[in-house]
PDB file of C-alpha atoms in Angstrom:
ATOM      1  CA  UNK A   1       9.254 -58.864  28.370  1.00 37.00           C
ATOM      2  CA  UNK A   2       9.266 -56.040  25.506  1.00 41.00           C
ATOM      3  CA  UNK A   3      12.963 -54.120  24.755  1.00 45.00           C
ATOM      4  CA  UNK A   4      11.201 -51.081  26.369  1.00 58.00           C
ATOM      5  CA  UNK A   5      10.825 -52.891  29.665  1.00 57.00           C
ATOM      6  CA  UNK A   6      14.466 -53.896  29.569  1.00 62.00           C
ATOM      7  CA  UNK A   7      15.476 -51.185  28.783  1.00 91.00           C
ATOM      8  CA  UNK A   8      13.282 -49.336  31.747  1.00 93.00           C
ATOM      9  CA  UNK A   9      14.901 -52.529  34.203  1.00 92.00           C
ATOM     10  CA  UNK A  10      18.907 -51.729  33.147  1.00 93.00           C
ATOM     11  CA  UNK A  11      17.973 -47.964  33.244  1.00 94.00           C
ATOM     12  CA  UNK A  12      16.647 -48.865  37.111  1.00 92.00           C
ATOM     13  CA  UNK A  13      19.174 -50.865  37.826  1.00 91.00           C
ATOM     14  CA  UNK A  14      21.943 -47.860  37.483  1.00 90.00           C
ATOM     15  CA  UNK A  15      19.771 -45.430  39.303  1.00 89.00           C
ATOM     16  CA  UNK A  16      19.426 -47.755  42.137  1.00 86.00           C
ATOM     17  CA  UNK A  17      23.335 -49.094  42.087  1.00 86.00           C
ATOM     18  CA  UNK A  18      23.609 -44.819  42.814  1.00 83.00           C
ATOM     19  CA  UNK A  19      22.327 -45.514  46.257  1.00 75.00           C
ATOM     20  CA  UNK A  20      25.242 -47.528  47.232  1.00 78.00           C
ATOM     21  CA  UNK A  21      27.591 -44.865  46.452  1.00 80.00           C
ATOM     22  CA  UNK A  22      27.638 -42.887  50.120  1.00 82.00           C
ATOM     23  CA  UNK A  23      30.873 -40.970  50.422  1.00 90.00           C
ATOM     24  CA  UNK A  24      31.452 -37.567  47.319  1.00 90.00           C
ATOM     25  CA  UNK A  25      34.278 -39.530  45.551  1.00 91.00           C
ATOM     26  CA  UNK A  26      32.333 -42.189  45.221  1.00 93.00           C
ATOM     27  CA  UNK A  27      28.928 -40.385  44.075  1.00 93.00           C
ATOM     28  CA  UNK A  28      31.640 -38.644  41.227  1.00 95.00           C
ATOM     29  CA  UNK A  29      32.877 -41.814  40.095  1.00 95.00           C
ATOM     30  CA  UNK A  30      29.324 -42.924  39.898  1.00 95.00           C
ATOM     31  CA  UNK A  31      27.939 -40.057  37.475  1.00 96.00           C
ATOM     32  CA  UNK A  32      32.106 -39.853  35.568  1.00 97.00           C
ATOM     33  CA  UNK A  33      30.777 -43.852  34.714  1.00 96.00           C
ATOM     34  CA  UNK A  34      26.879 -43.011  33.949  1.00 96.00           C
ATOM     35  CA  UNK A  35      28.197 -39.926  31.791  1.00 97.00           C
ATOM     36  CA  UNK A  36      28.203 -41.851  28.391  1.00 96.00           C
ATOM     37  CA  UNK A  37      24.745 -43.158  28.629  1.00 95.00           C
ATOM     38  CA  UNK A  38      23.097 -40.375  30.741  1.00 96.00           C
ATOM     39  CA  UNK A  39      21.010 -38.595  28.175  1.00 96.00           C
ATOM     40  CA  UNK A  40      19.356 -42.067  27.170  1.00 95.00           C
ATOM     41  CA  UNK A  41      18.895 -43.110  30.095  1.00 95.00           C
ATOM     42  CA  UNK A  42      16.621 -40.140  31.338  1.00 96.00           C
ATOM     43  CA  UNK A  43      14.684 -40.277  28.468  1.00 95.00           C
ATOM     44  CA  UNK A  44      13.744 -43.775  29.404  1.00 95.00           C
ATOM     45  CA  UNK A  45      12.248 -42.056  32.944  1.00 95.00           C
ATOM     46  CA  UNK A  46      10.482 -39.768  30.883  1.00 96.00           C
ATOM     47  CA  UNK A  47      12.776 -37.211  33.514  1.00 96.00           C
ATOM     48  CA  UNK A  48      11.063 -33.580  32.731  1.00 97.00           C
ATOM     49  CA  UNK A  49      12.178 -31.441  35.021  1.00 98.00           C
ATOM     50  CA  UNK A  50      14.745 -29.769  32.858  1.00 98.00           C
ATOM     51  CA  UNK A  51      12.004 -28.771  30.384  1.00 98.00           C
ATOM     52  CA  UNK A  52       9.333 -27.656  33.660  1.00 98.00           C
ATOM     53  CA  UNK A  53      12.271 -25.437  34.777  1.00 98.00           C
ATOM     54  CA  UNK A  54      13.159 -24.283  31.840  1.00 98.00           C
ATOM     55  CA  UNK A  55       9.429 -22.914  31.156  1.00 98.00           C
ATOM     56  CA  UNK A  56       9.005 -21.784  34.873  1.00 98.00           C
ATOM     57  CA  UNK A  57      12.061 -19.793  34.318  1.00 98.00           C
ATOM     58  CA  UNK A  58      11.027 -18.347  30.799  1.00 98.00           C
ATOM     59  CA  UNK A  59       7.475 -17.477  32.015  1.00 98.00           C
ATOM     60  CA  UNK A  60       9.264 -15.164  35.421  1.00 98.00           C
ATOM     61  CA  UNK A  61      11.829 -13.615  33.074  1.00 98.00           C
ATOM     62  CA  UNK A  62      11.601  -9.859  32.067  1.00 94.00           C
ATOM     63  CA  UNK A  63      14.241  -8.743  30.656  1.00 94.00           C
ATOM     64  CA  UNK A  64      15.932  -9.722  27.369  1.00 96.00           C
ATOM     65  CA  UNK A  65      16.578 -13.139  27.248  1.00 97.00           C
ATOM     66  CA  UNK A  66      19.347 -13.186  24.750  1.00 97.00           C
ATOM     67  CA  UNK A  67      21.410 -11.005  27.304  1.00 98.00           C
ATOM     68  CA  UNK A  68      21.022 -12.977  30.415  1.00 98.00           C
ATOM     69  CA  UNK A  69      23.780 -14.764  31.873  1.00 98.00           C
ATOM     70  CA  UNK A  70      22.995 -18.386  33.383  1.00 98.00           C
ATOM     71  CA  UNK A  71      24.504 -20.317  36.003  1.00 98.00           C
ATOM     72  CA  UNK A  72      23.447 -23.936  35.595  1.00 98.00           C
ATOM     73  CA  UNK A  73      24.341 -25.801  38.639  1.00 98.00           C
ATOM     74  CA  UNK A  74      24.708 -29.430  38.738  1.00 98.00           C
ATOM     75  CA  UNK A  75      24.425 -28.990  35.003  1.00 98.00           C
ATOM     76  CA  UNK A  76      25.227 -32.365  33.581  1.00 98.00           C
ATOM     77  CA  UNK A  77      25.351 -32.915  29.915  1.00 98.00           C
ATOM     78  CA  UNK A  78      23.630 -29.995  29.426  1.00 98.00           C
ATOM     79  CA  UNK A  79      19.864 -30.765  29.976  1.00 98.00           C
ATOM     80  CA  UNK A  80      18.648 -27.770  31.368  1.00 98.00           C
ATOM     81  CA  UNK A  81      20.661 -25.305  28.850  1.00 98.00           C
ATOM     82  CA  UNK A  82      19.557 -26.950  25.844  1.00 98.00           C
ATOM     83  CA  UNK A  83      15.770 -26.115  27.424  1.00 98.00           C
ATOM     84  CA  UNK A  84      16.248 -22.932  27.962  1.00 98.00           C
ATOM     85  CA  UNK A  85      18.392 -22.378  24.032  1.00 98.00           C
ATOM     86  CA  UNK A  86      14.986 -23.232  22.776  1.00 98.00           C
ATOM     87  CA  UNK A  87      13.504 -20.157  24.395  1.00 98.00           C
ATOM     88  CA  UNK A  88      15.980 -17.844  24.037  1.00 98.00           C
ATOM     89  CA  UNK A  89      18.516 -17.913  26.591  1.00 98.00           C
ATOM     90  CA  UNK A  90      22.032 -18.002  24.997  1.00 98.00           C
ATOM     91  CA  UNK A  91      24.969 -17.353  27.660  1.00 98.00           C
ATOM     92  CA  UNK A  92      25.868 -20.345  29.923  1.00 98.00           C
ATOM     93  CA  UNK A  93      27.957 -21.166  32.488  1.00 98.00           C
ATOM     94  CA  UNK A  94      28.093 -24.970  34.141  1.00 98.00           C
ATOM     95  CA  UNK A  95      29.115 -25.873  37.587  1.00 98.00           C
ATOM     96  CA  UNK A  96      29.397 -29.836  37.994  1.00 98.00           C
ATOM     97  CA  UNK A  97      31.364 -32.189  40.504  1.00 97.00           C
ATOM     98  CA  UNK A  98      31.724 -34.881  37.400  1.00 97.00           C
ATOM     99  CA  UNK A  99      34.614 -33.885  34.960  1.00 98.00           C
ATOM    100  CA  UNK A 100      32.946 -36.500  32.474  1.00 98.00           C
ATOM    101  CA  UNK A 101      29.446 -34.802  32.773  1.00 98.00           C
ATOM    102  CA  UNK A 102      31.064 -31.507  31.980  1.00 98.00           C
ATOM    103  CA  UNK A 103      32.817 -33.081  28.892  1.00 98.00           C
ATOM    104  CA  UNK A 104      29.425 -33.721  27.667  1.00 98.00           C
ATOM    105  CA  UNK A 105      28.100 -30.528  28.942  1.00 98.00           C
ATOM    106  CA  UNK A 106      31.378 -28.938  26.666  1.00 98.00           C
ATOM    107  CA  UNK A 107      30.184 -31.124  23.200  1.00 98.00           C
ATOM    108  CA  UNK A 108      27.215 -28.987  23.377  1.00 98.00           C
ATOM    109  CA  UNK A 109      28.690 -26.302  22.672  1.00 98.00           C
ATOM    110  CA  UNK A 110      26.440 -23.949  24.677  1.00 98.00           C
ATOM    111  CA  UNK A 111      28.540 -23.273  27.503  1.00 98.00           C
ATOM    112  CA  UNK A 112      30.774 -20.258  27.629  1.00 98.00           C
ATOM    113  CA  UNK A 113      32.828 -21.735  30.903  1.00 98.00           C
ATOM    114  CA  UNK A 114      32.320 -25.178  32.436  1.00 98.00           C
ATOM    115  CA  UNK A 115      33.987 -25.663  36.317  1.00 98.00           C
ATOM    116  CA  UNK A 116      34.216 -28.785  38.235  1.00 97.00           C
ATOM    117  CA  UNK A 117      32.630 -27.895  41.707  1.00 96.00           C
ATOM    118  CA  UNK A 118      31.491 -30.350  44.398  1.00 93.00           C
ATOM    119  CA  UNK A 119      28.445 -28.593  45.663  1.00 92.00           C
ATOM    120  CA  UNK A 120      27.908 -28.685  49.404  1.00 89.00           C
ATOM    121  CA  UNK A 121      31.406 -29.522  49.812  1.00 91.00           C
ATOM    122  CA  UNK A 122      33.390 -26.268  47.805  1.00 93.00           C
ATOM    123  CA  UNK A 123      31.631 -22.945  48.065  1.00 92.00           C
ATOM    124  CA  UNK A 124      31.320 -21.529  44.728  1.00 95.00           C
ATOM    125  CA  UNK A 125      33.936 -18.741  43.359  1.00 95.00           C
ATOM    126  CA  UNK A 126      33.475 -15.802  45.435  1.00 94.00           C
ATOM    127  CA  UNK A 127      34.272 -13.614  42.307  1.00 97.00           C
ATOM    128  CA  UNK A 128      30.177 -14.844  41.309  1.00 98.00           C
ATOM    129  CA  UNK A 129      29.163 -12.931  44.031  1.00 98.00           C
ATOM    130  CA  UNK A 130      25.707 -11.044  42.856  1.00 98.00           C
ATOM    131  CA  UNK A 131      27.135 -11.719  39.193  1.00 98.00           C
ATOM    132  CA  UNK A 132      24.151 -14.161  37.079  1.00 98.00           C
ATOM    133  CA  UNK A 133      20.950 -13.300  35.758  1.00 98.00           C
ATOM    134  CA  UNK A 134      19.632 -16.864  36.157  1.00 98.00           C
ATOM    135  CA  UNK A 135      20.810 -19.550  38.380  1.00 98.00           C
ATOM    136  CA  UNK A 136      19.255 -22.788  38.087  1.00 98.00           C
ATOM    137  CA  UNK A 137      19.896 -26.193  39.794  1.00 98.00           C
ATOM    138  CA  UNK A 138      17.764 -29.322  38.462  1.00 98.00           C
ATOM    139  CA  UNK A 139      17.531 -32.891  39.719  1.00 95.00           C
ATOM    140  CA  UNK A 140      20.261 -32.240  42.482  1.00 96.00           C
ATOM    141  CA  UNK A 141      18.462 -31.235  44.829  1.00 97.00           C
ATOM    142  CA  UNK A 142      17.597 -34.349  47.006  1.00 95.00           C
ATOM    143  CA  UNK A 143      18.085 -36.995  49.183  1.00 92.00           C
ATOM    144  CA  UNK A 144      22.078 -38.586  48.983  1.00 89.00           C
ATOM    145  CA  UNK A 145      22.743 -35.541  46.437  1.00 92.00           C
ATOM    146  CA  UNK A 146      23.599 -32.197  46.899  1.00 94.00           C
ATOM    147  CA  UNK A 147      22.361 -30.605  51.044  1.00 94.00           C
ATOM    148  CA  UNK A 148      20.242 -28.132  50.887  1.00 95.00           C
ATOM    149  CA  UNK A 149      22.732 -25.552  52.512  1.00 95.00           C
ATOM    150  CA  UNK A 150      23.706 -25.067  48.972  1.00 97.00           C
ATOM    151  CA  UNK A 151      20.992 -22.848  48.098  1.00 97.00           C
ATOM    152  CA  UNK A 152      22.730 -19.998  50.195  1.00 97.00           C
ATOM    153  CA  UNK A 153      25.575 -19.920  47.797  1.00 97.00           C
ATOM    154  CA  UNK A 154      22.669 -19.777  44.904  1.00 98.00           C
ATOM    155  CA  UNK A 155      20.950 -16.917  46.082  1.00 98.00           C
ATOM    156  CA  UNK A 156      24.844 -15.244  46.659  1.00 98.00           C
ATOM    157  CA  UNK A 157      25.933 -15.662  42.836  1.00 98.00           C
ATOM    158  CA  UNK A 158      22.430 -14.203  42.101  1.00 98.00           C
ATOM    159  CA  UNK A 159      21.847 -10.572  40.660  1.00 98.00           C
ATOM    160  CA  UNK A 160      19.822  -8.712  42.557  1.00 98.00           C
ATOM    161  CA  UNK A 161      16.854  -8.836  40.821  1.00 98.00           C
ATOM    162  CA  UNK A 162      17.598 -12.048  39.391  1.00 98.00           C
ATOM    163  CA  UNK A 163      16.114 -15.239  39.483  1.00 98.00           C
ATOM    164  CA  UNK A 164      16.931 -18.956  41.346  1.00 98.00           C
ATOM    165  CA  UNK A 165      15.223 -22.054  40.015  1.00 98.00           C
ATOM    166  CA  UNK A 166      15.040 -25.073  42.356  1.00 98.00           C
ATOM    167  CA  UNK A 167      13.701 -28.493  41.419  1.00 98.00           C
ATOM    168  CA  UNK A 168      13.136 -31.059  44.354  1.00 98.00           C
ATOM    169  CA  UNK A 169      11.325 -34.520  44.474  1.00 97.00           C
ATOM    170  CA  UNK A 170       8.378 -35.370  46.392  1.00 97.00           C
ATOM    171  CA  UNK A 171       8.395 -38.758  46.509  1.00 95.00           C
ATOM    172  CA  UNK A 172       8.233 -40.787  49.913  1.00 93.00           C
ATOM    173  CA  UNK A 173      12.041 -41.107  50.090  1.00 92.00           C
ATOM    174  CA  UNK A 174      13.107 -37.720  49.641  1.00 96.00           C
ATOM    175  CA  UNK A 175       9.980 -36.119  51.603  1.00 97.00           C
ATOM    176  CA  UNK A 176      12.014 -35.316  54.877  1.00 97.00           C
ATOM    177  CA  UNK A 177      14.932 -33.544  52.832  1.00 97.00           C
ATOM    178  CA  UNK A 178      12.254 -31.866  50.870  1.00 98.00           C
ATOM    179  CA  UNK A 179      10.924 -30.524  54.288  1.00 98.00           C
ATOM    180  CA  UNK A 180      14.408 -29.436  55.100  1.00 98.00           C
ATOM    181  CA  UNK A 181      14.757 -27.413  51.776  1.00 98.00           C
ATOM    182  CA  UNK A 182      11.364 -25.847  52.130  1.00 98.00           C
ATOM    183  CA  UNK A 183      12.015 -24.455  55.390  1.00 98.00           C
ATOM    184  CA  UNK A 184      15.553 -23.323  54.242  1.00 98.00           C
ATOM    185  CA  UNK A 185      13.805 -21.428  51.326  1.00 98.00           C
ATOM    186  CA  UNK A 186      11.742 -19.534  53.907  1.00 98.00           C
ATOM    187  CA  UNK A 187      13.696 -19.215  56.023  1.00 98.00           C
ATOM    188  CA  UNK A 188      16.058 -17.155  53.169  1.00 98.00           C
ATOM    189  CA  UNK A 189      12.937 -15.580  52.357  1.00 98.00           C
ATOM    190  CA  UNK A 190      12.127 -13.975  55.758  1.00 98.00           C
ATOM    191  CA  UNK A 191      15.599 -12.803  56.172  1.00 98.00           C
ATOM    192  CA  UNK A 192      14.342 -10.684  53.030  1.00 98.00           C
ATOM    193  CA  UNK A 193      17.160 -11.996  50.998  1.00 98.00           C
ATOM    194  CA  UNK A 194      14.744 -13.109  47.924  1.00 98.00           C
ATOM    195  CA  UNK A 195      10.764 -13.261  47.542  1.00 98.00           C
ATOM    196  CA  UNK A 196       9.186 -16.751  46.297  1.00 98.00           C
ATOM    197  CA  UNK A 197       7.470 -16.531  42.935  1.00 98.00           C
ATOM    198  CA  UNK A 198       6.149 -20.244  42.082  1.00 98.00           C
ATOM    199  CA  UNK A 199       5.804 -23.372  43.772  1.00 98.00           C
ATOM    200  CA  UNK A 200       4.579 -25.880  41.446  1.00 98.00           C
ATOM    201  CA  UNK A 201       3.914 -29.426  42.196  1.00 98.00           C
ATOM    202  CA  UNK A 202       3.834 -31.804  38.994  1.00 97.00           C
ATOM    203  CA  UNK A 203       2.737 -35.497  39.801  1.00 96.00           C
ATOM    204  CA  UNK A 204       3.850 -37.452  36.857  1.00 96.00           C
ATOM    205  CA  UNK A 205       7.882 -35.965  37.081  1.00 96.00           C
ATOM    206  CA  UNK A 206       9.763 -38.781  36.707  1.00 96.00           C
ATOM    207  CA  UNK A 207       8.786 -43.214  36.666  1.00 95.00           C
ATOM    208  CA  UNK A 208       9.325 -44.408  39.754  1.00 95.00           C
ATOM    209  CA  UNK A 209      12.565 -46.740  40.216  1.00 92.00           C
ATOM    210  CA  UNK A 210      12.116 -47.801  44.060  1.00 88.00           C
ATOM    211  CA  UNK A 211      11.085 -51.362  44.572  1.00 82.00           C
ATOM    212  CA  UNK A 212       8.352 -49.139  47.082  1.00 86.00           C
ATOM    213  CA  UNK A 213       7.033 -47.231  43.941  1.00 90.00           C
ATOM    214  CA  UNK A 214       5.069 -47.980  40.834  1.00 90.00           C
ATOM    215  CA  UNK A 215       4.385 -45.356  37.834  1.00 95.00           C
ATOM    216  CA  UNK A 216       5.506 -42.155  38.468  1.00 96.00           C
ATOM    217  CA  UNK A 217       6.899 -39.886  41.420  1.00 97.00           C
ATOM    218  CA  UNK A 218       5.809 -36.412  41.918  1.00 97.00           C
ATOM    219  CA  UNK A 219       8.313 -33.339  42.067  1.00 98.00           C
ATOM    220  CA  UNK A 220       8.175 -29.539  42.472  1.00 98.00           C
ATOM    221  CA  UNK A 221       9.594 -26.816  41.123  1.00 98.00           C
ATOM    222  CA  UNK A 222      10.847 -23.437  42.976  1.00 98.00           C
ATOM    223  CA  UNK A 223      11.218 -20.077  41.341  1.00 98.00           C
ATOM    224  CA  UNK A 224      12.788 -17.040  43.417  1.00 98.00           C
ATOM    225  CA  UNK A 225      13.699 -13.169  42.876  1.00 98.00           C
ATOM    226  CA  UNK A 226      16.605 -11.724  44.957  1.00 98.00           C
ATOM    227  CA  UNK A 227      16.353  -8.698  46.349  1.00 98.00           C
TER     228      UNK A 227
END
């Protein structure tokens, strides 16, 4: 077995050990523990939905880039923010539920506030209300993660006239919660709260880690304006 395999096999072996973790402190204490090797570890899954969003996002925006303010959600280490640095956007803020993925997200340096936040379970500040230019959530969005019913609070902390980017997988396990989202989204959307701008579906997103998979899972990403 080549060093790449093992290291694909002990990268697989965290993912799925995530599974087991059911109740919010123990999905925190999960990512505080995968914190340290986090960034290496997705590079192993070849995991590109930061970058996808981060060009989706880039290709919708308007205005100046340099100005915008962006909320990353579920932000991480930083993943999505360093994507969107590259072209052009420079003022952050980072919502998280893991204190140790935000102190990662801080050694960036590219964030001008960081706030622990568990999503789904804490509504975000209502001071945000209709307050960034960008808001952004990547990689949360699925199955044992973050509930859908977040994406209210996402199109709330939006400007109007500002943008939401959603990522989702669409791989066999998450397919029913991806349902749920979608019909959320249009839901939102025929309450004429925000008006859908891309849906792209990417089949090679992420490897596949499921004993039920081989090669790679599809995903999709969502981009919204706000009325």
């Amino acid at each position: 077995m080549s060093a790449n395999s093992n290291t694909f096999d002990s990268v697989k072996a965290v993912i799925l050990s995530a599974h087991k973790s059911t109740t919010s402190e123990e999905k925190v204490s999960f990512y505080n523990r995968w914190a340290e090797t986090y960034d290496r570890d997705v590079a192993v899954l070849d995991y590109c939905a930061p970058s996808l969003a981060a060009n989706s996002i880039s290709s919708h925006f308007n205005a100046v880039q340099e100005a915008a303010v962006v909320l990353d959600v579920a932000c991480g280490t930083g993943l999505v923010a360093k994507q969107l640095k590259k072209l052009g956007f420079e003022h952050f803020v980072g919502v998280d539920g893991s204190e140790a993925m935000l102190d990662k997200a801080r050694e960036t340096g590219l964030y001008q506030d960081l706030k622990q936040c568990l999503l789904g379970e804490e509504p975000l500040p209502v001071q945000w209300a209709d307050t960034f230019d960008v808001v952004v959530i990547v990689g949360a969005l699925s199955v044992g993660q973050v509930s859908f019913s977040v994406i209210r609070d996402l199109c709330n902390v939006t400007k109007p006239g500002g943008y939401i980017c959603m990522t989702t997988r669409s791989n066999y396990d998450n397919l029913e919660y991806k349902a749920a989202l979608e019909s959320e989204l249009r839901q939102i959307e025929e309450e004429e709260l925000w008006t859908c701008l891309e849906v792209t579906e990417v089949e090679d997103w992420e490897r596949a880690v499921s004993e039920e998979e081989d090669g790679y899972i599809s995903g999709a990403v969502y981009v919204y304006k706000k009325h």
